[in-house]
């Protein structure tokens, strides 16, 4: 057995088990006389797989470090694990990992984040989640962070509160996110830990050691649309309502009912009750609630134009069709995203450059601010219309300095 090992042309180095898969590094032994010896990572995923990309160049680059005097075998293995952690993570990310034991403390962070998102996608497919667009973005930011040179070797067992502090600083500094948005990302990190506990991974939620960032004094992350610009914007759309119907409908619906762009994109034909001037069961992922809204005559008119455009094009109108679609018609299949709607707005703004600074997100915030400036509207009604769980959130957009008159007691 010993003799066979000495004469083997290749050395097989066990790099460990990652996400339930054992990885070996196969490199030439000192007895290998081939002019073109092979270097590859080997793993088994239903069948034996060999991965060659840059394995040789990396190994040769680090070979002097691995053969330095007094280095132990364990130190060599640790160095090789770090060296090939990115490639292993990339391989794992490309695999369809679904079994409950596919994640453990040796799982690379990028792979663990992928497995978490796969779980969310399965929950979405089963109807447990209404939308996962925000999750996609947060997953992408996490993966960007764990692809950095200092982080790409990190496994679940390496997590500490310092790492999450670094992630938070990365979002604030490199990604230029607001404190309130960063707090939402840290909530997502806590959901990630809940998933690990669900998978029976023995791990502590290190992010709980970090205090929530104080976002109360941060600058508003929206630009309030001035009254003259707002009126001119809708007057321009009224004059071009058959050319830019979906833009007019989107902006007006967001302004009048302060729904979010993501909610706008999710409205289906089945939710329309034009007889009673209603859009029913608009879902809010933020507070897990549904609400129905009364629509104005103008919104109803614009919806009817969209329905007529669809019918006149010879397209059947079906309950599952989405209200906002291409060419001012209904959308079949996958709904638009807020980013898609923003691109449609850009087309309009190229024709009318005086509105180049107006963003779809600004209509909701401007509406809330304008409602606070109307003394006839009760603050709690504004909160309900904005679909905020807490009045404190709504009050962020209150630019008035409230002064109350006394309730005078008459004693004569």
Short mmCIF file of C-alpha atoms in Angstrom, two decimals:
data_model
loop_
_atom_site.label_atom_id
_atom_site.label_comp_id
_atom_site.label_asym_id
_atom_site.label_seq_id
_atom_site.Cartn_x
_atom_site.Cartn_y
_atom_site.Cartn_z
CA UNK A 1 0.00 0.00 0.00
CA UNK A 2 2.86 2.37 0.97
CA UNK A 3 4.80 1.46 -2.16
CA UNK A 4 1.80 2.23 -4.38
CA UNK A 5 1.40 5.64 -2.75
CA UNK A 6 5.06 6.51 -3.34
CA UNK A 7 4.92 5.58 -7.01
CA UNK A 8 1.60 7.33 -7.73
CA UNK A 9 1.80 9.99 -10.42
CA UNK A 10 -0.78 12.16 -8.65
CA UNK A 11 -1.29 13.36 -5.12
CA UNK A 12 -4.90 13.64 -3.91
CA UNK A 13 -5.35 16.26 -1.17
CA UNK A 14 -8.59 16.26 0.81
CA UNK A 15 -9.84 19.87 1.08
CA UNK A 16 -12.86 18.96 3.18
CA UNK A 17 -16.65 18.76 2.88
CA UNK A 18 -18.50 21.84 1.67
CA UNK A 19 -22.30 21.93 1.53
CA UNK A 20 -22.33 18.15 1.81
CA UNK A 21 -19.83 17.61 -1.04
CA UNK A 22 -16.26 16.34 -0.55
CA UNK A 23 -13.63 18.21 -2.60
CA UNK A 24 -10.19 16.84 -3.49
CA UNK A 25 -7.28 18.70 -5.04
CA UNK A 26 -5.42 16.49 -7.51
CA UNK A 27 -1.87 17.63 -8.38
CA UNK A 28 1.23 15.90 -9.83
CA UNK A 29 3.40 14.01 -7.38
CA UNK A 30 7.19 14.23 -7.50
CA UNK A 31 7.24 11.00 -9.54
CA UNK A 32 5.12 12.46 -12.34
CA UNK A 33 7.33 12.90 -15.44
CA UNK A 34 4.59 14.04 -17.81
CA UNK A 35 5.29 17.14 -19.92
CA UNK A 36 1.73 18.34 -19.29
CA UNK A 37 0.61 17.04 -15.89
CA UNK A 38 -2.97 17.63 -14.83
CA UNK A 39 -4.16 19.84 -11.98
CA UNK A 40 -7.86 19.78 -11.02
CA UNK A 41 -10.46 19.82 -8.29
CA UNK A 42 -12.44 16.62 -8.01
CA UNK A 43 -15.85 16.15 -6.41
CA UNK A 44 -18.78 13.77 -6.58
CA UNK A 45 -22.32 15.02 -7.24
CA UNK A 46 -24.15 11.96 -8.53
CA UNK A 47 -21.14 11.41 -10.77
CA UNK A 48 -17.43 12.15 -10.53
CA UNK A 49 -16.64 15.68 -11.76
CA UNK A 50 -13.26 17.26 -12.52
CA UNK A 51 -12.84 21.04 -12.48
CA UNK A 52 -9.73 22.44 -14.23
CA UNK A 53 -10.24 26.23 -14.57
CA UNK A 54 -7.11 28.03 -13.25
CA UNK A 55 -6.39 25.22 -10.79
CA UNK A 56 -2.90 24.72 -12.24
CA UNK A 57 -1.93 28.40 -12.36
CA UNK A 58 -3.09 28.99 -8.79
CA UNK A 59 -1.23 25.94 -7.51
CA UNK A 60 2.01 26.88 -9.27
CA UNK A 61 1.73 30.45 -8.03
CA UNK A 62 1.50 29.33 -4.40
CA UNK A 63 3.84 26.31 -4.65
CA UNK A 64 6.85 28.14 -3.07
CA UNK A 65 4.68 29.02 -0.06
CA UNK A 66 3.49 25.44 0.30
CA UNK A 67 7.02 23.97 0.17
CA UNK A 68 8.70 26.41 2.55
CA UNK A 69 10.70 24.82 5.44
CA UNK A 70 8.93 23.75 8.64
CA UNK A 71 5.40 24.12 7.22
CA UNK A 72 3.10 21.44 8.68
CA UNK A 73 0.68 19.31 6.66
CA UNK A 74 -2.29 20.99 8.37
CA UNK A 75 -0.93 24.42 7.46
CA UNK A 76 -0.61 23.29 3.84
CA UNK A 77 -4.20 22.08 3.77
CA UNK A 78 -5.48 25.28 5.40
CA UNK A 79 -3.59 27.36 2.83
CA UNK A 80 -4.97 25.26 -0.05
CA UNK A 81 -8.51 25.55 1.34
CA UNK A 82 -8.18 29.32 1.31
CA UNK A 83 -6.58 29.26 -2.12
CA UNK A 84 -9.44 27.35 -3.76
CA UNK A 85 -12.33 28.65 -1.63
CA UNK A 86 -13.57 30.94 -4.42
CA UNK A 87 -13.61 28.10 -6.98
CA UNK A 88 -15.34 25.75 -4.55
CA UNK A 89 -17.91 28.42 -3.79
CA UNK A 90 -18.50 28.96 -7.51
CA UNK A 91 -18.98 25.22 -8.07
CA UNK A 92 -21.40 24.91 -5.16
CA UNK A 93 -23.35 27.95 -6.35
CA UNK A 94 -23.95 26.24 -9.70
CA UNK A 95 -25.30 23.05 -8.14
CA UNK A 96 -28.94 22.34 -7.31
CA UNK A 97 -28.67 21.79 -3.56
CA UNK A 98 -31.96 20.90 -1.94
CA UNK A 99 -31.40 18.24 0.72
CA UNK A 100 -31.59 19.35 4.38
CA UNK A 101 -27.98 18.30 5.07
CA UNK A 102 -26.56 20.35 2.19
CA UNK A 103 -25.54 23.13 4.55
CA UNK A 104 -23.25 22.90 7.57
CA UNK A 105 -20.70 24.98 9.45
CA UNK A 106 -18.11 24.25 6.72
CA UNK A 107 -20.32 25.76 4.02
CA UNK A 108 -18.80 28.81 2.34
CA UNK A 109 -20.80 31.97 2.95
CA UNK A 110 -21.54 32.62 -0.72
CA UNK A 111 -22.88 29.09 -1.06
CA UNK A 112 -24.91 29.42 2.16
CA UNK A 113 -26.48 32.66 0.91
CA UNK A 114 -27.36 30.92 -2.37
CA UNK A 115 -29.01 28.02 -0.52
CA UNK A 116 -30.99 30.51 1.58
CA UNK A 117 -32.23 32.25 -1.57
CA UNK A 118 -33.13 28.89 -3.16
CA UNK A 119 -35.28 28.26 -0.10
CA UNK A 120 -36.98 31.64 -0.56
CA UNK A 121 -37.62 30.86 -4.22
CA UNK A 122 -39.27 27.59 -3.22
CA UNK A 123 -41.41 29.47 -0.67
CA UNK A 124 -42.40 31.95 -3.39
CA UNK A 125 -43.31 29.11 -5.78
CA UNK A 126 -45.57 27.64 -3.08
CA UNK A 127 -47.25 31.00 -2.44
CA UNK A 128 -45.67 31.46 1.00
CA UNK A 129 -44.01 34.70 -0.18
CA UNK A 130 -45.79 37.28 -2.30
CA UNK A 131 -42.68 38.80 -3.87
CA UNK A 132 -38.93 38.16 -3.78
CA UNK A 133 -37.54 41.10 -5.77
CA UNK A 134 -36.17 42.75 -2.59
CA UNK A 135 -34.65 39.42 -1.56
CA UNK A 136 -32.83 39.20 -4.89
CA UNK A 137 -31.22 42.58 -4.32
CA UNK A 138 -30.22 41.80 -0.73
CA UNK A 139 -28.84 38.42 -1.75
CA UNK A 140 -26.76 40.12 -4.46
CA UNK A 141 -25.28 42.61 -1.97
CA UNK A 142 -24.41 39.82 0.46
CA UNK A 143 -22.70 37.84 -2.30
CA UNK A 144 -20.79 40.92 -3.47
CA UNK A 145 -19.47 41.37 0.08
CA UNK A 146 -18.49 37.71 0.47
CA UNK A 147 -16.71 37.76 -2.91
CA UNK A 148 -14.22 40.34 -1.67
CA UNK A 149 -10.68 38.97 -1.38
CA UNK A 150 -10.70 39.16 2.42
CA UNK A 151 -14.05 37.40 2.67
CA UNK A 152 -14.31 34.82 -0.11
CA UNK A 153 -12.83 32.04 2.05
CA UNK A 154 -15.26 32.62 4.95
CA UNK A 155 -17.47 29.75 6.07
CA UNK A 156 -20.45 29.73 8.43
CA UNK A 157 -18.16 28.75 11.30
CA UNK A 158 -16.13 31.95 10.74
CA UNK A 159 -19.01 34.37 11.29
CA UNK A 160 -18.66 36.97 14.04
CA UNK A 161 -20.28 40.28 14.93
CA UNK A 162 -17.16 41.99 13.50
CA UNK A 163 -17.92 40.52 10.07
CA UNK A 164 -21.45 41.89 10.15
CA UNK A 165 -20.14 45.25 11.33
CA UNK A 166 -17.84 45.20 8.27
CA UNK A 167 -20.82 44.29 6.06
CA UNK A 168 -22.79 47.20 7.45
CA UNK A 169 -19.89 49.59 6.83
CA UNK A 170 -19.57 48.16 3.30
CA UNK A 171 -23.22 49.02 2.60
CA UNK A 172 -22.84 52.52 4.05
CA UNK A 173 -19.47 53.30 2.47
CA UNK A 174 -19.02 51.35 -0.75
CA UNK A 175 -22.68 50.97 -1.72
CA UNK A 176 -23.69 54.42 -0.36
CA UNK A 177 -26.93 53.15 1.18
CA UNK A 178 -28.92 55.13 3.74
CA UNK A 179 -28.99 54.01 7.37
CA UNK A 180 -32.67 53.04 7.17
CA UNK A 181 -31.94 50.82 4.14
CA UNK A 182 -28.94 49.24 5.89
CA UNK A 183 -31.20 48.40 8.84
CA UNK A 184 -33.47 46.53 6.41
CA UNK A 185 -30.46 44.56 5.15
CA UNK A 186 -29.55 43.60 8.72
CA UNK A 187 -33.12 42.38 9.24
CA UNK A 188 -32.51 40.17 6.20
CA UNK A 189 -29.32 38.88 7.87
CA UNK A 190 -31.41 37.90 10.92
CA UNK A 191 -33.79 36.04 8.58
CA UNK A 192 -30.74 34.22 7.20
CA UNK A 193 -29.82 33.11 10.74
CA UNK A 194 -33.42 31.98 11.34
CA UNK A 195 -33.09 29.83 8.23
CA UNK A 196 -29.86 28.29 9.59
CA UNK A 197 -31.61 27.47 12.88
CA UNK A 198 -34.47 25.95 10.86
CA UNK A 199 -31.82 23.78 9.18
CA UNK A 200 -30.64 22.76 12.69
CA UNK A 201 -27.24 24.45 12.34
CA UNK A 202 -25.77 25.15 15.78
CA UNK A 203 -24.98 28.83 15.36
CA UNK A 204 -25.54 32.07 17.27
CA UNK A 205 -27.04 35.13 15.54
CA UNK A 206 -23.97 37.37 15.77
CA UNK A 207 -25.78 40.29 14.11
CA UNK A 208 -27.91 40.69 17.26
CA UNK A 209 -24.86 42.19 18.97
CA UNK A 210 -25.07 45.23 16.67
CA UNK A 211 -27.31 48.14 17.64
CA UNK A 212 -29.80 49.35 15.08
CA UNK A 213 -28.51 52.41 13.22
CA UNK A 214 -30.26 55.66 14.14
CA UNK A 215 -31.92 56.81 10.92
CA UNK A 216 -34.06 59.54 12.47
CA UNK A 217 -31.72 62.38 11.44
CA UNK A 218 -30.78 61.18 7.97
CA UNK A 219 -31.67 63.28 4.95
CA UNK A 220 -34.87 62.43 3.12
CA UNK A 221 -34.15 59.90 0.40
CA UNK A 222 -36.65 61.43 -1.99
CA UNK A 223 -37.11 64.76 -3.69
CA UNK A 224 -40.45 66.41 -3.09
CA UNK A 225 -42.02 67.40 -6.42
CA UNK A 226 -42.86 71.09 -6.43
CA UNK A 227 -46.50 72.02 -6.99
CA UNK A 228 -45.94 73.76 -10.33
CA UNK A 229 -43.90 70.81 -11.66
CA UNK A 230 -46.50 68.33 -10.38
CA UNK A 231 -49.37 70.14 -12.10
CA UNK A 232 -47.40 70.59 -15.33
CA UNK A 233 -46.45 66.89 -15.29
CA UNK A 234 -50.06 65.69 -15.11
CA UNK A 235 -51.29 68.36 -17.56
CA UNK A 236 -48.71 67.10 -20.06
CA UNK A 237 -49.85 63.52 -19.53
CA UNK A 238 -53.50 64.50 -19.92
CA UNK A 239 -52.67 66.04 -23.29
CA UNK A 240 -50.86 62.79 -24.26
CA UNK A 241 -52.99 60.25 -22.41
CA UNK A 242 -53.41 57.91 -25.39
CA UNK A 243 -49.66 57.88 -26.06
CA UNK A 244 -48.48 57.51 -22.46
CA UNK A 245 -51.46 55.82 -20.80
CA UNK A 246 -49.52 53.47 -18.52
CA UNK A 247 -47.23 56.29 -17.33
CA UNK A 248 -50.23 58.50 -16.57
CA UNK A 249 -52.02 55.63 -14.82
CA UNK A 250 -48.94 54.62 -12.82
CA UNK A 251 -48.09 58.13 -11.61
CA UNK A 252 -51.69 59.06 -10.80
CA UNK A 253 -52.46 55.84 -8.95
CA UNK A 254 -49.29 56.13 -6.86
CA UNK A 255 -49.99 59.80 -6.08
CA UNK A 256 -53.70 59.47 -5.29
CA UNK A 257 -53.50 56.24 -3.28
CA UNK A 258 -49.84 56.32 -2.15
CA UNK A 259 -49.32 52.70 -3.15
CA UNK A 260 -45.77 51.52 -3.71
CA UNK A 261 -44.43 50.91 -7.25
CA UNK A 262 -44.02 47.20 -6.47
CA UNK A 263 -47.72 47.05 -5.54
CA UNK A 264 -48.65 48.85 -8.75
CA UNK A 265 -46.82 46.22 -10.82
CA UNK A 266 -48.62 43.39 -9.01
CA UNK A 267 -52.21 44.53 -9.73
CA UNK A 268 -54.12 41.94 -11.79
CA UNK A 269 -57.35 42.13 -13.78
CA UNK A 270 -59.00 39.89 -11.17
CA UNK A 271 -58.57 42.70 -8.62
CA UNK A 272 -60.42 45.30 -10.72
CA UNK A 273 -64.03 46.12 -9.81
CA UNK A 274 -64.77 49.05 -12.10
CA UNK A 275 -68.50 48.86 -11.43
CA UNK A 276 -67.85 49.88 -7.83
CA UNK A 277 -64.73 51.94 -8.62
CA UNK A 278 -62.46 49.60 -6.65
CA UNK A 279 -59.14 47.85 -6.88
CA UNK A 280 -59.31 45.02 -4.36
CA UNK A 281 -56.79 43.10 -2.28
CA UNK A 282 -53.62 45.11 -2.90
CA UNK A 283 -50.95 43.30 -0.90
CA UNK A 284 -48.27 44.98 1.22
CA UNK A 285 -45.22 42.78 1.82
CA UNK A 286 -43.93 45.28 4.39
CA UNK A 287 -46.73 44.72 6.89
CA UNK A 288 -48.24 41.51 5.48
CA UNK A 289 -51.67 43.04 4.84
CA UNK A 290 -54.25 43.51 2.10
CA UNK A 291 -56.36 46.58 1.37
CA UNK A 292 -58.85 47.73 -1.24
CA UNK A 293 -58.79 51.24 -2.69
CA UNK A 294 -61.42 53.49 -4.22
CA UNK A 295 -60.20 54.84 -7.56
CA UNK A 296 -60.85 58.29 -8.99
CA UNK A 297 -62.82 58.82 -12.25
CA UNK A 298 -59.57 59.62 -14.08
CA UNK A 299 -57.86 56.40 -12.93
CA UNK A 300 -60.94 54.44 -14.00
CA UNK A 301 -60.84 56.13 -17.43
CA UNK A 302 -57.16 55.22 -17.88
CA UNK A 303 -57.77 51.58 -16.86
CA UNK A 304 -60.56 51.37 -19.42
CA UNK A 305 -58.17 52.67 -22.12
CA UNK A 306 -55.67 49.90 -21.21
CA UNK A 307 -58.44 47.25 -21.37
CA UNK A 308 -59.68 48.60 -24.73
CA UNK A 309 -56.13 48.66 -26.18
CA UNK A 310 -55.70 45.02 -25.17
CA UNK A 311 -59.04 43.96 -26.64
CA UNK A 312 -58.54 45.95 -29.87
CA UNK A 313 -55.20 44.16 -30.36
CA UNK A 314 -57.03 40.82 -30.49
CA UNK A 315 -55.64 39.73 -27.12
CA UNK A 316 -57.93 37.91 -24.72
CA UNK A 317 -58.34 39.62 -21.35
CA UNK A 318 -57.78 37.09 -18.56
CA UNK A 319 -58.05 37.42 -14.75
CA UNK A 320 -54.34 36.69 -14.22
CA UNK A 321 -53.18 39.48 -16.58
CA UNK A 322 -51.30 42.37 -14.97
CA UNK A 323 -52.62 45.92 -15.31
CA UNK A 324 -49.28 47.54 -16.22
CA UNK A 325 -47.77 46.17 -19.42
CA UNK A 326 -46.12 47.06 -22.70
CA UNK A 327 -47.70 49.29 -25.36
CA UNK A 328 -50.36 50.49 -22.88
CA UNK A 329 -51.88 47.03 -22.75
CA UNK A 330 -52.23 44.32 -20.12
CA UNK A 331 -49.18 42.19 -19.29
CA UNK A 332 -49.27 38.41 -19.49
CA UNK A 333 -46.84 36.10 -17.70
CA UNK A 334 -44.29 37.75 -15.43
CA UNK A 335 -45.20 41.21 -14.05
CA UNK A 336 -43.19 44.34 -14.64
CA UNK A 337 -40.75 45.36 -11.92
CA UNK A 338 -40.39 48.93 -10.59
CA UNK A 339 -37.14 49.07 -12.59
CA UNK A 340 -39.12 48.29 -15.78
CA UNK A 341 -41.58 51.08 -14.99
CA UNK A 342 -38.68 53.47 -14.39
CA UNK A 343 -37.34 52.67 -17.88
CA UNK A 344 -40.78 53.46 -19.36
CA UNK A 345 -40.74 56.79 -17.50
CA UNK A 346 -37.34 57.54 -19.04
CA UNK A 347 -38.86 57.33 -22.54
CA UNK A 348 -41.46 59.93 -21.57
CA UNK A 349 -38.80 62.19 -20.01
CA UNK A 350 -36.67 62.09 -23.14
CA UNK A 351 -39.58 63.69 -25.02
CA UNK A 352 -40.30 66.10 -22.15
CA UNK A 353 -36.89 66.84 -20.60
CA UNK A 354 -38.37 69.45 -18.22
CA UNK A 355 -39.36 66.43 -16.07
CA UNK A 356 -35.97 64.71 -16.13
CA UNK A 357 -35.61 65.01 -12.33
CA UNK A 358 -39.03 63.46 -11.57
CA UNK A 359 -38.87 59.86 -10.35
CA UNK A 360 -41.73 57.41 -9.95
CA UNK A 361 -40.83 56.89 -6.28
CA UNK A 362 -41.30 60.61 -5.56
CA UNK A 363 -45.06 60.61 -6.18
CA UNK A 364 -45.90 58.57 -3.08
CA UNK A 365 -43.72 60.69 -0.79
CA UNK A 366 -44.90 63.98 -2.32
CA UNK A 367 -48.51 62.90 -1.89
CA UNK A 368 -48.02 62.16 1.81
CA UNK A 369 -46.31 65.52 2.36
CA UNK A 370 -49.08 67.39 0.49
CA UNK A 371 -51.76 65.62 2.50
CA UNK A 372 -50.15 66.79 5.74
CA UNK A 373 -50.36 70.33 4.37
CA UNK A 374 -54.13 69.94 4.01
CA UNK A 375 -55.67 70.66 7.42
CA UNK A 376 -58.90 68.87 6.48
CA UNK A 377 -57.18 65.45 6.28
CA UNK A 378 -56.74 63.59 9.57
CA UNK A 379 -53.18 62.31 10.13
CA UNK A 380 -54.39 58.76 10.78
CA UNK A 381 -56.18 58.72 7.43
CA UNK A 382 -52.88 59.71 5.80
CA UNK A 383 -51.19 56.82 7.63
CA UNK A 384 -53.87 54.37 6.46
CA UNK A 385 -53.65 55.58 2.87
CA UNK A 386 -49.86 55.28 2.98
CA UNK A 387 -50.29 51.76 4.40
CA UNK A 388 -47.82 52.44 7.22
CA UNK A 389 -48.00 50.31 10.36
CA UNK A 390 -46.77 53.13 12.61
CA UNK A 391 -47.63 56.82 12.67
CA UNK A 392 -43.94 57.60 13.28
CA UNK A 393 -43.16 56.42 9.74
CA UNK A 394 -45.82 58.68 8.23
CA UNK A 395 -44.70 61.66 10.30
CA UNK A 396 -41.30 61.63 8.57
CA UNK A 397 -43.03 63.34 5.62
CA UNK A 398 -44.80 65.96 7.75
CA UNK A 399 -43.03 69.25 6.96
CA UNK A 400 -45.49 71.40 8.94
CA UNK A 401 -44.67 72.86 12.33
CA UNK A 402 -47.87 71.99 14.17
CA UNK A 403 -49.12 74.70 16.48
CA UNK A 404 -52.23 73.92 18.52
CA UNK A 405 -54.69 76.47 19.87
CA UNK A 406 -55.87 76.07 23.49
CA UNK A 407 -59.15 74.41 24.38
CA UNK A 408 -60.37 77.35 26.46
CA UNK A 409 -62.36 76.71 29.61
CA UNK A 410 -65.24 79.12 30.07
CA UNK A 411 -65.95 79.81 33.75
CA UNK A 412 -68.59 82.56 33.51
#
